[in-house]
Amino acid sequence: DRACLERFDARNERVIGRNKRAREIAGARGIEVIDLYSLLENRPELYSPDGVHLRAEGYALLAGRIARAIRGETLAQGAIEVV
C-alpha cells in the first residue's frame, strides 16, 4: 500500500542522499556499492503491510542482487533483476 510507504518519504530522502555520498566515497577508492535501495524504491508490492519489512519476494530480490555481486556479476554483464 503506497500510503504506508509515504510515511517514510522524509527518511527515504536521507537514504538517497547518504547512498549518493557513499557511491562518491567508494567510487573514489574503486569500491563498488551495491544499491539495494533502488531495487525496492517505488515498489510497494514488495513490502509487508507495515511498510517496513519486506515480503518474501522483496527479500528474494535483495538476495539475488547480493549473490550476483558476490559472484562478480553486474547488470551490464547480463544479469537481470526479476521478481
mmCIF file of C-alpha atoms in Angstrom, residues 35-79:
data_model
loop_
_atom_site.group_PDB
_atom_site.id
_atom_site.type_symbol
_atom_site.label_atom_id
_atom_site.label_comp_id
_atom_site.label_asym_id
_atom_site.label_seq_id
_atom_site.Cartn_x
_atom_site.Cartn_y
_atom_site.Cartn_z
ATOM 1 C CA ASP A 35 22.479 -0.182 -4.440
ATOM 2 C CA LEU A 36 19.742 -2.206 -2.791
ATOM 3 C CA TYR A 37 17.554 0.817 -2.162
ATOM 4 C CA SER A 38 16.848 1.419 -5.834
ATOM 5 C CA LEU A 39 15.666 -2.187 -6.225
ATOM 6 C CA LEU A 40 12.888 -1.525 -3.728
ATOM 7 C CA GLU A 41 12.131 2.129 -4.415
ATOM 8 C CA ASN A 42 8.545 2.718 -5.538
ATOM 9 C CA ARG A 43 7.773 -0.995 -5.278
ATOM 10 C CA PRO A 44 5.117 -1.102 -2.522
ATOM 11 C CA GLU A 45 4.085 -4.598 -3.573
ATOM 12 C CA LEU A 46 7.394 -5.869 -2.159
ATOM 13 C CA TYR A 47 6.620 -4.603 1.345
ATOM 14 C CA SER A 48 4.522 -6.128 4.086
ATOM 15 C CA PRO A 49 1.515 -4.114 5.315
ATOM 16 C CA ASP A 50 3.663 -2.327 7.928
ATOM 17 C CA GLY A 51 5.650 -0.641 5.144
ATOM 18 C CA VAL A 52 8.935 -1.525 6.835
ATOM 19 C CA HIS A 53 9.502 -5.215 6.387
ATOM 20 C CA LEU A 54 9.631 -6.931 3.040
ATOM 21 C CA ARG A 55 7.524 -9.738 1.698
ATOM 22 C CA ALA A 56 9.289 -12.912 0.569
ATOM 23 C CA GLU A 57 9.569 -11.527 -2.979
ATOM 24 C CA GLY A 58 11.386 -8.444 -1.725
ATOM 25 C CA TYR A 59 13.884 -10.456 0.266
ATOM 26 C CA ALA A 60 14.410 -12.754 -2.729
ATOM 27 C CA LEU A 61 15.182 -9.736 -4.910
ATOM 28 C CA LEU A 62 17.757 -8.460 -2.404
ATOM 29 C CA ALA A 63 19.309 -11.898 -2.016
ATOM 30 C CA GLY A 64 19.617 -12.332 -5.763
ATOM 31 C CA ARG A 65 21.311 -8.973 -6.202
ATOM 32 C CA ILE A 66 23.757 -9.638 -3.366
ATOM 33 C CA ALA A 67 24.535 -13.115 -4.725
ATOM 34 C CA ARG A 68 25.277 -11.648 -8.169
ATOM 35 C CA ALA A 69 27.592 -9.087 -6.607
ATOM 36 C CA ILE A 70 29.436 -11.792 -4.674
ATOM 37 C CA ARG A 71 29.871 -13.736 -7.914
ATOM 38 C CA GLY A 72 31.189 -10.580 -9.566
ATOM 39 C CA GLU A 73 28.250 -10.223 -11.954
ATOM 40 C CA THR A 74 26.786 -6.853 -12.816
ATOM 41 C CA LEU A 75 23.694 -5.797 -14.685
ATOM 42 C CA ALA A 76 25.964 -4.708 -17.518
ATOM 43 C CA GLN A 77 27.138 -8.329 -17.823
ATOM 44 C CA GLY A 78 23.615 -9.504 -18.499
ATOM 45 C CA ALA A 79 22.224 -10.146 -15.034
#
